[in-house]
Coordinates of C-alpha atoms in Angstrom, one line a residue:
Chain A
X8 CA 189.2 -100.2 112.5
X9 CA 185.6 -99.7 111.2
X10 CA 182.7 -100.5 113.0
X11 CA 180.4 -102.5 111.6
X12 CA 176.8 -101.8 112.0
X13 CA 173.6 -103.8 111.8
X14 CA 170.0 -102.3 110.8
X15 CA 167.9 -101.4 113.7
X16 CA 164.9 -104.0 113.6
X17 CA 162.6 -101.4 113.6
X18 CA 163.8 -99.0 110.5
X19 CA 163.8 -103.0 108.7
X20 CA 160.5 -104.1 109.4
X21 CA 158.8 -100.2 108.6
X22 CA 161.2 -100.2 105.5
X23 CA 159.7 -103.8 104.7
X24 CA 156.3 -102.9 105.3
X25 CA 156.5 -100.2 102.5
X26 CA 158.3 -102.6 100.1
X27 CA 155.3 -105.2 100.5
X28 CA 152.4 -102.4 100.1
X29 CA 154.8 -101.1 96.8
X30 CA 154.8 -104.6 95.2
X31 CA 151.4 -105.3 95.9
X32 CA 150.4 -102.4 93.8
X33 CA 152.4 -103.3 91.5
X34 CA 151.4 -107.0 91.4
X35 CA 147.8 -105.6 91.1
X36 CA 148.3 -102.7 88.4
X37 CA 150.5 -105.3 86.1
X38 CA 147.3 -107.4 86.4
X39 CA 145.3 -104.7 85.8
X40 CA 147.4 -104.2 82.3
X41 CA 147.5 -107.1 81.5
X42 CA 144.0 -108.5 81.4
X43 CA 142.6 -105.2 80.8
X44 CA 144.6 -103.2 78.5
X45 CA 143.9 -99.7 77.3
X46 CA 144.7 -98.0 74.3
X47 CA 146.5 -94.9 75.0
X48 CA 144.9 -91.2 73.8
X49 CA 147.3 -90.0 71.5
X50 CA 147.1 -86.8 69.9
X51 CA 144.8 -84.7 71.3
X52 CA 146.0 -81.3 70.6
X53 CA 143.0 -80.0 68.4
X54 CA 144.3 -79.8 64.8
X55 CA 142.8 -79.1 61.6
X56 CA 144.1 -81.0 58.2
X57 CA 144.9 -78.2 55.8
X58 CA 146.1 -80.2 52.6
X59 CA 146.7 -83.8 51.8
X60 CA 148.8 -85.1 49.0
X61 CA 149.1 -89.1 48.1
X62 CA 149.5 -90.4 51.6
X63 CA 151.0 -87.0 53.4
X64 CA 148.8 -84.7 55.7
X65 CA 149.1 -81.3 56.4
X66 CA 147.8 -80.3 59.8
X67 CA 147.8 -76.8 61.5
X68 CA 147.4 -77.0 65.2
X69 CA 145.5 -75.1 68.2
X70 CA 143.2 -72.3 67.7
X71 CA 143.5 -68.7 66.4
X72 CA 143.1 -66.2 69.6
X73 CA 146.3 -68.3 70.5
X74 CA 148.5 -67.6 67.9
X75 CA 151.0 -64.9 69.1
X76 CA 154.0 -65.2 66.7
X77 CA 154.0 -64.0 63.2
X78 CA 156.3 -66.4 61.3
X79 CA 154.8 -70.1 61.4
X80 CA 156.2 -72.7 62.5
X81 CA 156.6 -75.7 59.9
X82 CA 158.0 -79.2 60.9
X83 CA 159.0 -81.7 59.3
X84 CA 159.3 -85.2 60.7
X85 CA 161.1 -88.5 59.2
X86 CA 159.4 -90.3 56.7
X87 CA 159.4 -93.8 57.4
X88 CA 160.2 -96.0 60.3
X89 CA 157.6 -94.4 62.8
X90 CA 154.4 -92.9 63.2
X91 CA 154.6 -88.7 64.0
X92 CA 152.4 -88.6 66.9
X93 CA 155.5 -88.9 69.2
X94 CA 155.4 -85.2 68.8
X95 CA 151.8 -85.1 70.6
X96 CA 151.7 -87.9 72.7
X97 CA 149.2 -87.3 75.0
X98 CA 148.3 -84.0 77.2
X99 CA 151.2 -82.5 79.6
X100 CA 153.3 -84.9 77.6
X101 CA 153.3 -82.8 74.0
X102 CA 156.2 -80.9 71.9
X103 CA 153.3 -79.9 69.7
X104 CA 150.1 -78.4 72.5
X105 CA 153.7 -77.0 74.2
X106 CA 154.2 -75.3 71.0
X107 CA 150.6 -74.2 70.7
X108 CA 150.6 -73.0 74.7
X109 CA 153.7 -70.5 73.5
X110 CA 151.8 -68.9 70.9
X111 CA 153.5 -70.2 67.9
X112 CA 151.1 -71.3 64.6
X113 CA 152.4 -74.3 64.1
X114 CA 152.1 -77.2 61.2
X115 CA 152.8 -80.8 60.9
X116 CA 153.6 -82.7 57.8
X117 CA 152.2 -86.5 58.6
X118 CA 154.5 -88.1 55.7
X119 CA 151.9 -90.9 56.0
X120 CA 152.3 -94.3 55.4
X121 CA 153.3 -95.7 52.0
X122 CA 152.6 -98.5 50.4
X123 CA 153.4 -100.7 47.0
X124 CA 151.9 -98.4 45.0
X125 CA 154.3 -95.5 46.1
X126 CA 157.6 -97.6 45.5
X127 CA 158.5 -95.4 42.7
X128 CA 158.8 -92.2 45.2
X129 CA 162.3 -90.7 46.2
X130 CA 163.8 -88.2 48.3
X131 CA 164.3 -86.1 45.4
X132 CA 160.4 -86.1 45.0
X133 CA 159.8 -85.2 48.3
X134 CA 162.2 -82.2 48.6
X135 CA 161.2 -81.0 45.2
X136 CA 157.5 -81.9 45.1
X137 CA 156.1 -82.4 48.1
X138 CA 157.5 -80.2 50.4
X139 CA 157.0 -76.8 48.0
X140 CA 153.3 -77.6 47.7
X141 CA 153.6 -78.2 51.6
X142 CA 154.9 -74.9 52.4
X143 CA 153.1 -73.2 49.8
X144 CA 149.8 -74.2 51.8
X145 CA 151.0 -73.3 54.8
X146 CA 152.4 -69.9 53.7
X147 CA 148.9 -69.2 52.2
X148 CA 146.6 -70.6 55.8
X149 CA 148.9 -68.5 57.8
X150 CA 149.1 -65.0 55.6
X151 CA 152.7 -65.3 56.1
X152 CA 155.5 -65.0 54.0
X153 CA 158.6 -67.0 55.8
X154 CA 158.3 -70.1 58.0
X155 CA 160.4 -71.5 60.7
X156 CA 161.4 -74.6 59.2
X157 CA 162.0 -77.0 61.7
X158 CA 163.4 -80.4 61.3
X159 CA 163.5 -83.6 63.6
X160 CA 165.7 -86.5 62.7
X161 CA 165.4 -87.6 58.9
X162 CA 163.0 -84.3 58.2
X163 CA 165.8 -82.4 59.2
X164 CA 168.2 -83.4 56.0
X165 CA 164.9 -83.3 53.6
X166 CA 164.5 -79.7 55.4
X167 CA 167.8 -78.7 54.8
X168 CA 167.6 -79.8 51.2
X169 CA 164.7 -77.2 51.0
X170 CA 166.3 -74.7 52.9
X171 CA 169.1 -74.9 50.7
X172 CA 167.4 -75.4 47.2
X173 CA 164.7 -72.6 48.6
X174 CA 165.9 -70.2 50.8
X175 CA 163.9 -67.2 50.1
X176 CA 160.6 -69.7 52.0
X177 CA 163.2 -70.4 55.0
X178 CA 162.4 -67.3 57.7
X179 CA 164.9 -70.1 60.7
X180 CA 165.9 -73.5 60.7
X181 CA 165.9 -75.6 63.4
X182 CA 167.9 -79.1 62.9
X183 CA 166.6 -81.5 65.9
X184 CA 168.5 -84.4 66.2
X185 CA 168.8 -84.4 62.4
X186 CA 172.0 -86.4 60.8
X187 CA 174.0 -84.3 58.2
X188 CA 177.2 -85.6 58.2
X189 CA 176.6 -89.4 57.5
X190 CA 180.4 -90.5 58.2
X191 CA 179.3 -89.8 61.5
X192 CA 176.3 -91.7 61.9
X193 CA 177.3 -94.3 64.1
X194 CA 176.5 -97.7 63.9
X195 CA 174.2 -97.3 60.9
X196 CA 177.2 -95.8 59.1
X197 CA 178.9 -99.0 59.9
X198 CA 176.1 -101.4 58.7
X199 CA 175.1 -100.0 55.8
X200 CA 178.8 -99.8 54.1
X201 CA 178.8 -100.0 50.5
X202 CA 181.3 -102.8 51.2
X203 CA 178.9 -104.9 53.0
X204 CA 175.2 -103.5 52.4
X205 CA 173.4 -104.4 49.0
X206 CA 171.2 -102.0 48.8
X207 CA 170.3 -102.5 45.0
X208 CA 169.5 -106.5 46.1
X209 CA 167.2 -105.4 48.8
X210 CA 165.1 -102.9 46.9
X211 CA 165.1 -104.9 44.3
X212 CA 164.4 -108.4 46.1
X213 CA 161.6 -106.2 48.2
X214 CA 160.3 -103.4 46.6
X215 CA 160.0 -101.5 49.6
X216 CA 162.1 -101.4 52.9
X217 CA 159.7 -103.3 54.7
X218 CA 158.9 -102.3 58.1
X219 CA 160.0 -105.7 60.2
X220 CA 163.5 -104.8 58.6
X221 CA 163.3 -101.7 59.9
X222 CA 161.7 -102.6 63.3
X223 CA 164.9 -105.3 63.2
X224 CA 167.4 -102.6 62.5
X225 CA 166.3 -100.0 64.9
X226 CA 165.7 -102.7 67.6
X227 CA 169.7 -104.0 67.0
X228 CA 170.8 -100.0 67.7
X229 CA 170.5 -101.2 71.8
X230 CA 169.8 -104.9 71.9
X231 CA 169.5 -104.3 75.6
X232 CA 166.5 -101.5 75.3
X233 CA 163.6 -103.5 75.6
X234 CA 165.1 -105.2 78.9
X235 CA 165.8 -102.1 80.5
X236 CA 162.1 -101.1 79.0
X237 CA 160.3 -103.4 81.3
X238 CA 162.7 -103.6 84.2
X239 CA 161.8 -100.1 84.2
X240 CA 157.6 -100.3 84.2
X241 CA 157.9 -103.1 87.0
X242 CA 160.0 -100.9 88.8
X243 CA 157.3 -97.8 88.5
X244 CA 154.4 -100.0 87.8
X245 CA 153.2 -98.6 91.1
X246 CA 153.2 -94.7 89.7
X247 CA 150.1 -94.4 87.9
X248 CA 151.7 -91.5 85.6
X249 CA 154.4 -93.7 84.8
X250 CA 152.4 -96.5 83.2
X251 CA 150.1 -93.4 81.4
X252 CA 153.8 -92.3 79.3
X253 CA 155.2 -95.8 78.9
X254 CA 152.1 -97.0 77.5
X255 CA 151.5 -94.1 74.7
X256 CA 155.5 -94.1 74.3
X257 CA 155.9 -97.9 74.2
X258 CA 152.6 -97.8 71.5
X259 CA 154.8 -95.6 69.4
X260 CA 158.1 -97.4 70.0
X261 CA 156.5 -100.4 68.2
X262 CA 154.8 -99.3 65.3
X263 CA 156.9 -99.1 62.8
X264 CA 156.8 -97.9 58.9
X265 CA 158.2 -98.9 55.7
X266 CA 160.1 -97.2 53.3
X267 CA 159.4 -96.2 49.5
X268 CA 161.7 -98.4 48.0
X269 CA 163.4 -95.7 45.6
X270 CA 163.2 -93.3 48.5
X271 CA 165.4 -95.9 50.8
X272 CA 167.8 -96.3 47.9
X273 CA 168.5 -92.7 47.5
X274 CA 168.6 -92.6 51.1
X275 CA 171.2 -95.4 52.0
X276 CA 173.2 -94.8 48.7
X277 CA 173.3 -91.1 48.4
X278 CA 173.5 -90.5 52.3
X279 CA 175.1 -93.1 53.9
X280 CA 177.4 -94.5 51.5
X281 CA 178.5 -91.7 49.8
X282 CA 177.9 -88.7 52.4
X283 CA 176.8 -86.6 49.2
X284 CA 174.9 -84.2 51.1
X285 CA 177.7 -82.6 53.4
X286 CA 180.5 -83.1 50.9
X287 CA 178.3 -80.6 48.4
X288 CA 177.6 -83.4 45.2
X289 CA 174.0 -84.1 46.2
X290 CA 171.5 -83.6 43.2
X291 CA 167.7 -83.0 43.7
X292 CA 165.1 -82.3 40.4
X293 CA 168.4 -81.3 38.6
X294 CA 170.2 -78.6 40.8
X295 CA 172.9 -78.9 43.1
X296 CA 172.2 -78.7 46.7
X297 CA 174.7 -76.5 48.6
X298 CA 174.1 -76.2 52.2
X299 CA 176.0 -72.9 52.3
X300 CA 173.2 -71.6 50.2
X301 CA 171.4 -71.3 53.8
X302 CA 172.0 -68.1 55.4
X303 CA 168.7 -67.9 57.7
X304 CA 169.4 -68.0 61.5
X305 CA 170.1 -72.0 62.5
X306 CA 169.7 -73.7 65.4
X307 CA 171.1 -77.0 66.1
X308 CA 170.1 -79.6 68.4
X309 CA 172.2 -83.0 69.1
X310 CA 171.3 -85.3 72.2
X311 CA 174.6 -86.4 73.9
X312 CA 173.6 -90.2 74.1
X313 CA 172.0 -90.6 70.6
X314 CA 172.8 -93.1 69.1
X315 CA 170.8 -93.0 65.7
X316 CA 172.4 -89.2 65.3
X317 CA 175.3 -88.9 67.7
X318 CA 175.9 -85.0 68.2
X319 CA 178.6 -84.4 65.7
X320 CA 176.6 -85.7 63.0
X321 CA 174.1 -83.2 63.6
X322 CA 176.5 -80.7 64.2
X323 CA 178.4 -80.7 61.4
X324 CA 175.1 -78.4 60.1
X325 CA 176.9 -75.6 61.5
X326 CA 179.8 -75.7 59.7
X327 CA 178.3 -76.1 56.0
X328 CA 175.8 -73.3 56.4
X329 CA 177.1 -69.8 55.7
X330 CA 174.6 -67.4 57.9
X331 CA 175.9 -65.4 60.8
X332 CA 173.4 -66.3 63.8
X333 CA 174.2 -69.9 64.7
X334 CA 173.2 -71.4 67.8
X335 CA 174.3 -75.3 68.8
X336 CA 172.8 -76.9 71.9
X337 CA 174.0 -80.0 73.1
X338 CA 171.3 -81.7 75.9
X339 CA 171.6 -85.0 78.3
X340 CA 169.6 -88.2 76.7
X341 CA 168.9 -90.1 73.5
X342 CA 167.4 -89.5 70.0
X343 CA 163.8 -89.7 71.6
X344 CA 164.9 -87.7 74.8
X345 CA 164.8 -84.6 72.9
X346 CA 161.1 -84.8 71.5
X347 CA 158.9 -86.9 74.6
X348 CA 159.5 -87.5 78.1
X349 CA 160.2 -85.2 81.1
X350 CA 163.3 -84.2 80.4
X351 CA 162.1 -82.9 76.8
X352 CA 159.6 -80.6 78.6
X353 CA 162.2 -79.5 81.2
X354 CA 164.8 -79.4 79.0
X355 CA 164.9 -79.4 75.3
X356 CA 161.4 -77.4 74.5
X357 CA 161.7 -74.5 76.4
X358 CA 165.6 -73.7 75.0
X359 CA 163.5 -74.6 71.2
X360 CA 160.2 -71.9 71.6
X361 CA 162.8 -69.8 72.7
X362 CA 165.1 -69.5 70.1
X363 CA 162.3 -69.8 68.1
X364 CA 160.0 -66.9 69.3
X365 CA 162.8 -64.7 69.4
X366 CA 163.2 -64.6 65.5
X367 CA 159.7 -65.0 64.6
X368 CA 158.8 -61.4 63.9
X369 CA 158.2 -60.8 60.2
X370 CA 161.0 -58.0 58.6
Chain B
X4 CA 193.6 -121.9 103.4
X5 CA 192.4 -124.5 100.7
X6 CA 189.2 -122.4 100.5
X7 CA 191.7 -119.1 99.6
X8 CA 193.4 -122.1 97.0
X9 CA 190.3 -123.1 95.8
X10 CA 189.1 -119.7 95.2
X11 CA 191.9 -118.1 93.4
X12 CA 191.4 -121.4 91.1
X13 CA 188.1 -120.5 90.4
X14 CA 189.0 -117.1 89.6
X15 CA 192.0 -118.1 86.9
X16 CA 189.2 -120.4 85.5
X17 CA 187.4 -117.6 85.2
X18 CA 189.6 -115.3 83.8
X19 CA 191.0 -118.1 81.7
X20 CA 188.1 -118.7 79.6
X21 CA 186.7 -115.0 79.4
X22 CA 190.4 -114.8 77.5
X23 CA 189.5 -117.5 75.1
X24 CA 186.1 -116.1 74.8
X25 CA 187.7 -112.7 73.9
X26 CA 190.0 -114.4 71.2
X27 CA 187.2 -116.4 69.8
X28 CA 185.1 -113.3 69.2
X29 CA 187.9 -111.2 67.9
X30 CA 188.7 -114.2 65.3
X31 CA 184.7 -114.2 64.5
X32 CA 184.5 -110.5 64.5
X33 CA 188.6 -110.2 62.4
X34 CA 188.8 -107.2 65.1
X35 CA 192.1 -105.7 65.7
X36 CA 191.2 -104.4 69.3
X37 CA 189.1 -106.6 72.0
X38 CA 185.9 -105.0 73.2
X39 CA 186.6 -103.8 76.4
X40 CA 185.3 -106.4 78.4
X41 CA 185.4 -104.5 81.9
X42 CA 183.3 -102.1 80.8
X43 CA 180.7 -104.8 81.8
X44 CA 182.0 -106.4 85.4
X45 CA 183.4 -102.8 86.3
X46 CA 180.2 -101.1 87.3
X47 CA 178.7 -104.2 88.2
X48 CA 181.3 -105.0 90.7
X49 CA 181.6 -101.3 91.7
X50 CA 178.4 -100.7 92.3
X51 CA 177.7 -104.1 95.0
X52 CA 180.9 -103.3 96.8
X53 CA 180.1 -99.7 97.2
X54 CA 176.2 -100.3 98.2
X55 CA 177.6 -103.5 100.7
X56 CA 180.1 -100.5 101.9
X57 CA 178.2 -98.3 102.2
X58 CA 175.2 -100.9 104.2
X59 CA 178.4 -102.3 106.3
X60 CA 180.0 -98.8 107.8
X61 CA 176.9 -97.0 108.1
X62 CA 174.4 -99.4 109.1
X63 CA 171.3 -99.5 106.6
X64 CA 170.0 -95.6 106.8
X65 CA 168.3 -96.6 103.6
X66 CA 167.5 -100.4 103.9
X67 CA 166.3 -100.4 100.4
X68 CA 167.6 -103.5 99.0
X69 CA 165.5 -103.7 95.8
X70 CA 166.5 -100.2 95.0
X71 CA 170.1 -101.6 95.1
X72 CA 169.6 -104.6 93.5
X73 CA 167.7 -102.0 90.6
X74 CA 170.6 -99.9 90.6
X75 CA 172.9 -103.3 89.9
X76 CA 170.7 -104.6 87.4
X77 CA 170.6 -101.1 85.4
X78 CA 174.3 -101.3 85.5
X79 CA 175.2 -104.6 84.4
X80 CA 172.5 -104.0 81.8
X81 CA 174.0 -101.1 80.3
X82 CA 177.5 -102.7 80.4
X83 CA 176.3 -105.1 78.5
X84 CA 174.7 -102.7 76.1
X85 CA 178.5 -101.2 75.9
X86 CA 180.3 -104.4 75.1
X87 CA 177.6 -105.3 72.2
X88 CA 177.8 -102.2 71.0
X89 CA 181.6 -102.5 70.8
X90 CA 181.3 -105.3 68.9
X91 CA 178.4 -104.3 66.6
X92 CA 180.4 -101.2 65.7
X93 CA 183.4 -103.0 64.2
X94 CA 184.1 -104.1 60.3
X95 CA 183.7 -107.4 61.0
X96 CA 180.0 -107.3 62.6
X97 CA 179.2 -105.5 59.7
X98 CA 180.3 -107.7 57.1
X99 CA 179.1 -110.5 58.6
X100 CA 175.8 -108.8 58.9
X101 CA 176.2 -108.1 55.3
X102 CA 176.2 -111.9 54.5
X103 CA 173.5 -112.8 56.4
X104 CA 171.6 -110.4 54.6
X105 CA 172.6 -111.3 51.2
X106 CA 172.2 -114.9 52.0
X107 CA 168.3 -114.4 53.2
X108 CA 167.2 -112.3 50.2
X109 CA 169.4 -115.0 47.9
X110 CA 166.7 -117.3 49.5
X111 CA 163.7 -115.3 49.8
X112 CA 164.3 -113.5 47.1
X113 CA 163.2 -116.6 44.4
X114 CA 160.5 -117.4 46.8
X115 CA 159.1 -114.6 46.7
X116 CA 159.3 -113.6 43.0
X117 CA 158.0 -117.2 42.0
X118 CA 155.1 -117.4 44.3
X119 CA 154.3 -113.9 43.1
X120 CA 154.0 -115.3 39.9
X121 CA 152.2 -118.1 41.0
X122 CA 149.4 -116.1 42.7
X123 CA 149.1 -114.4 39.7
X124 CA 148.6 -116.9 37.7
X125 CA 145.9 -118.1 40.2
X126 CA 144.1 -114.8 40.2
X127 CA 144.0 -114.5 36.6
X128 CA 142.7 -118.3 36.0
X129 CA 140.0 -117.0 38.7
X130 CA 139.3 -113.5 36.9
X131 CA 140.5 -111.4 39.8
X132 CA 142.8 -108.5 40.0
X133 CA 146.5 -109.6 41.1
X134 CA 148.2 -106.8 43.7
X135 CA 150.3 -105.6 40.3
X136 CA 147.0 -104.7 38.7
X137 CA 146.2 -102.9 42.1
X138 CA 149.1 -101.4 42.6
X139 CA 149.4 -100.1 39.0
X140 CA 145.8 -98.6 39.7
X141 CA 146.4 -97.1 42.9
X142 CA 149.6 -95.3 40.9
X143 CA 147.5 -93.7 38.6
X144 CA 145.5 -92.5 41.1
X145 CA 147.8 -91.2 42.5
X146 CA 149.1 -89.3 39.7
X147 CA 146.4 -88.1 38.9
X148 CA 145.8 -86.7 42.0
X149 CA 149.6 -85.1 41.5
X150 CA 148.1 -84.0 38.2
X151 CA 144.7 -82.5 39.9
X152 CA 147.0 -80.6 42.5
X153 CA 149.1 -78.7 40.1
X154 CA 145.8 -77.9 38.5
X155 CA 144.5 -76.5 42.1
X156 CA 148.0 -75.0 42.6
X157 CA 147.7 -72.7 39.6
X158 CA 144.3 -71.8 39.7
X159 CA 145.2 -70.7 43.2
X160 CA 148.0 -68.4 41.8
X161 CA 145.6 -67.4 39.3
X162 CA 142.8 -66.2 41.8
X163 CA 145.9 -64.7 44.1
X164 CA 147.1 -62.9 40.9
X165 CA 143.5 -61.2 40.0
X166 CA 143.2 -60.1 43.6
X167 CA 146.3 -58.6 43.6
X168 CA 145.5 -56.8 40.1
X169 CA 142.0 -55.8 41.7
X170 CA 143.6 -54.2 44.6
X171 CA 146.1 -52.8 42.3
X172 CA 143.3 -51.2 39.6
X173 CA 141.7 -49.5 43.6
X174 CA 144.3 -47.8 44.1
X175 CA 144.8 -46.6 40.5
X176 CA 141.3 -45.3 40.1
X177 CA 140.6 -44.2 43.9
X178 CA 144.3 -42.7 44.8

């Protein structure tokens, strides 16, 4: 029979004692952050802004004597729904100033964000327009004559495009949690069904995809995350470094961006809905784009719980490209995991440079 | 003994009306398969017998009941973020969504267009430029800064090109 066992009184009341102090800390630091908030530093890697086009920065980061790596690193983020500087959130906690620290020259491409006025722009613009000029400029600050074209989430599709439309620019590719095959896209492949989704109506009816609409459909992914969000600051709200991240991350988690109307047409129409891009019929500034057309050494990232990409969207990268030096990593946590957080710095970057540095000598 | 009756009552209650909750949702959602529903009490219930095991056998080593009761929330909060996913993920959610949708821009989208119109008006009674005519503007701008760049980008290409000629006459004449 088992025996039961109370607590020893002592091991309660010292076990107590530490709860009260822990609670009082974090009764006083929620005060603290509540009546006097601070604005997070974001972005503090030094960076200089090499070309701007419409609404869309350039930016080349860290300094000369660092630069150790002969092919530069280009990336290209999504346009739309957030801001970029997830990728350098603040110091210790930065994809970007971890970049820098391994020697690589790396550039950003801030899409920017749109307005009315830019309605009338669509993916086929930006693969054909903006990112040429884009990598042009870098090409010509960095004396190179390759780049390392690396993708995160929707810039890893518009990268592909490129890669595929312009391979002789594309030194490595690096999908990050980037969705290719758009059967596979979870709920959003779901929602936005040509069956149910009127994608003509809203564009039409709005002009843009407005950013609420977005906030509302990112927000519905995991109705639950914003619970677990705050459960999880009270919880820490003692840990000084804690409430640093959450307040730069949770800053980022609620600003959201719009969409060019015509852009998010394309997007929705000739991505989700008709999965144009993997299946080979996708048309940009009058040429077919064929993934196989990329031969360039690819790396593939996919995060096992995302839930905006789930890994075999991503994966299925692999497949339609026709080079012989593939690499597929699948890593623990979400969409975001991969970019900020701890477990990005342990495990995601390192695995990236790497790959990265070893194939960034020019031929 | 009428507690144990009383209980196992409660319990068919329980169970009875999480049923007709499931069938009402699957009408709602026109899903074939039920969300699995224990996906949600499973860890929940789990997890508290296992900590109350664990507190019971072993006396409390760790008498850390707010890290257990974190530990239950974080569970029960992503069973629930299971279920609703199960449910968000089917046809039916979808097409419901769909309607909702359709519905609200059927409604707004009027609203919108004829108050557009209306503020226009009102600008243009007041001699003021409506957001079309600023809007318009700020697209020539723009593509006139589109224009400017491929300007830039060829003179560029030019300068790169005489370089590469200068370099190129050098070595002709110095070899």
């Amino acid at each position: 029979m088992t025996e039961w066992k109370l607590p020893m009184p002592s091991e309660l009341s010292e076990k107590l004692q530490q709860e009260t102090i822990k609670n009082l800390q974090r009764f006083s630091k929620g005060m603290d952050l509540v009546y006097r908030p601070r604005e997070p530093q974001l972005g503090q890697t030094p960076k200089e802004l090499i070309h701007k086009k419409n609404k869309s920065s350039l930016y080349r980061y860290g300094h000369a004597a660092d630069r150790r790596h002969a092919v530069p690193v280009f990336m290209v983020p999504n346009l739309g729904i957030s801001r970029p500087y997830i990728f350098d959130l603040y110091p210790g906690s930065s994809f970007i100033e971890y970049m820098v620290q391994q020697g690589f020259d790396f550039y950003l491409l801030d899409w920017g964000v749109f307005g009315d006025e830019d309605n009338g722009l669509t993916f086929d613009e930006c693969v054909t327009q903006i990112l040429p000029v884009m990598v042009r400029k870098v090409l010509r600050a960095s004396k190179a004559r390759q780049v390392t074209l690396l993708g995160y989430c929707m810039g890893a599709p518009l990268g592909a495009c490129y890669a595929a439309l312009y391979p002789e620019a594309v030194k490595n590719f690096v999908n990050m949690a980037g969705p290719i095959d758009f059967k596979q896209a979870g709920l959003f492949t779901t929602w936005l069904d040509q069956r149910h989704f009127d994608i003509d109506k809203l564009v039409d009816a709005f002009g843009s995809m407005p950013s609420d609409m977005v906030r509302v459909g990112f927000k519905m992914l995991k109705p639950t995350m914003d619970l677990t969000t705050f459960t999880n600051l009270w919880w820490n709200l003692w840990d000084d470094s804690y409430v640093e991240g959450f307040l730069a991350l949770n800053k980022w988690a609620n600003e959201f961006t719009p969409f060019p109307g015509e852009f998010f047409r394309q997007w929705v129409k000739e991505f989700y809905q008709q999965n144009k891009l993997v299946k080979g019929e996708l048309v940009l500034g009058g040429r077919s784009v064929d993934l196989s057309n990329i031969r360039c050494p690819l790396l593939v990232v996919g995060a096992k719980q995302d839930n905006i990409t789930p890994p075999q969207c991503a994966r299925a990268l692999m497949d339609a490209t026709s080079g012989s030096d593939k690499e597929y990593l699948e890593l623990p946590g979400g969409h975001i995991s991969l970019i900020a957080g701890r477990g990005a710095r342990r495990n995601v970057w390192p695995k990236v440079s790497g790959w990265i540095g070893q194939r960034s000598q020019e031929a | 003994m009428s507690d144990g009756f009383m209980n196992q009552d409660l319990l068919s209650m329980w169970k009875r009306s999480m049923d007709q909750g499931m069938e009402a949702w699957q009408k709602l959602t026109g899903q074939q398969q039920a969300p699995d529903i224990s996906q949600f009490w499973r860890p929940m219930f789990g997890q508290s017998l296992d900590v109350w095991t664990q507190i019971l056998k072993q006396g409390m080593s760790s008498p850390d009941v707010l890290a257990h009761w974190k530990k239950f929330l974080d569970d029960s909060v992503e069973g629930w973020s299971k279920v609703l996913e199960q449910a968000m993920g089917t046809d039916g959610f979808a097409a419901a969504m769909g309607k909702f949708l359709d519905q609200y821009m059927n409604t707004v989208g009027p609203v919108r267009k004829s108050l557009q119109s209306s503020n226009e008006e009102f600008l243009r009674t007041m001699n003021l430029p409506s957001r079309k005519q600023i809007t318009d503007l700020a697209s020539q701008v723009v593509s006139l800064e589109a224009r400017l760049e491929a300007l830039e980008e060829r003179i560029e290409d030019l300068v790169d090109s005489i370089s590469l000629l200068e370099t190129f006459v050098k070595r002709a004449t110095n070899p």
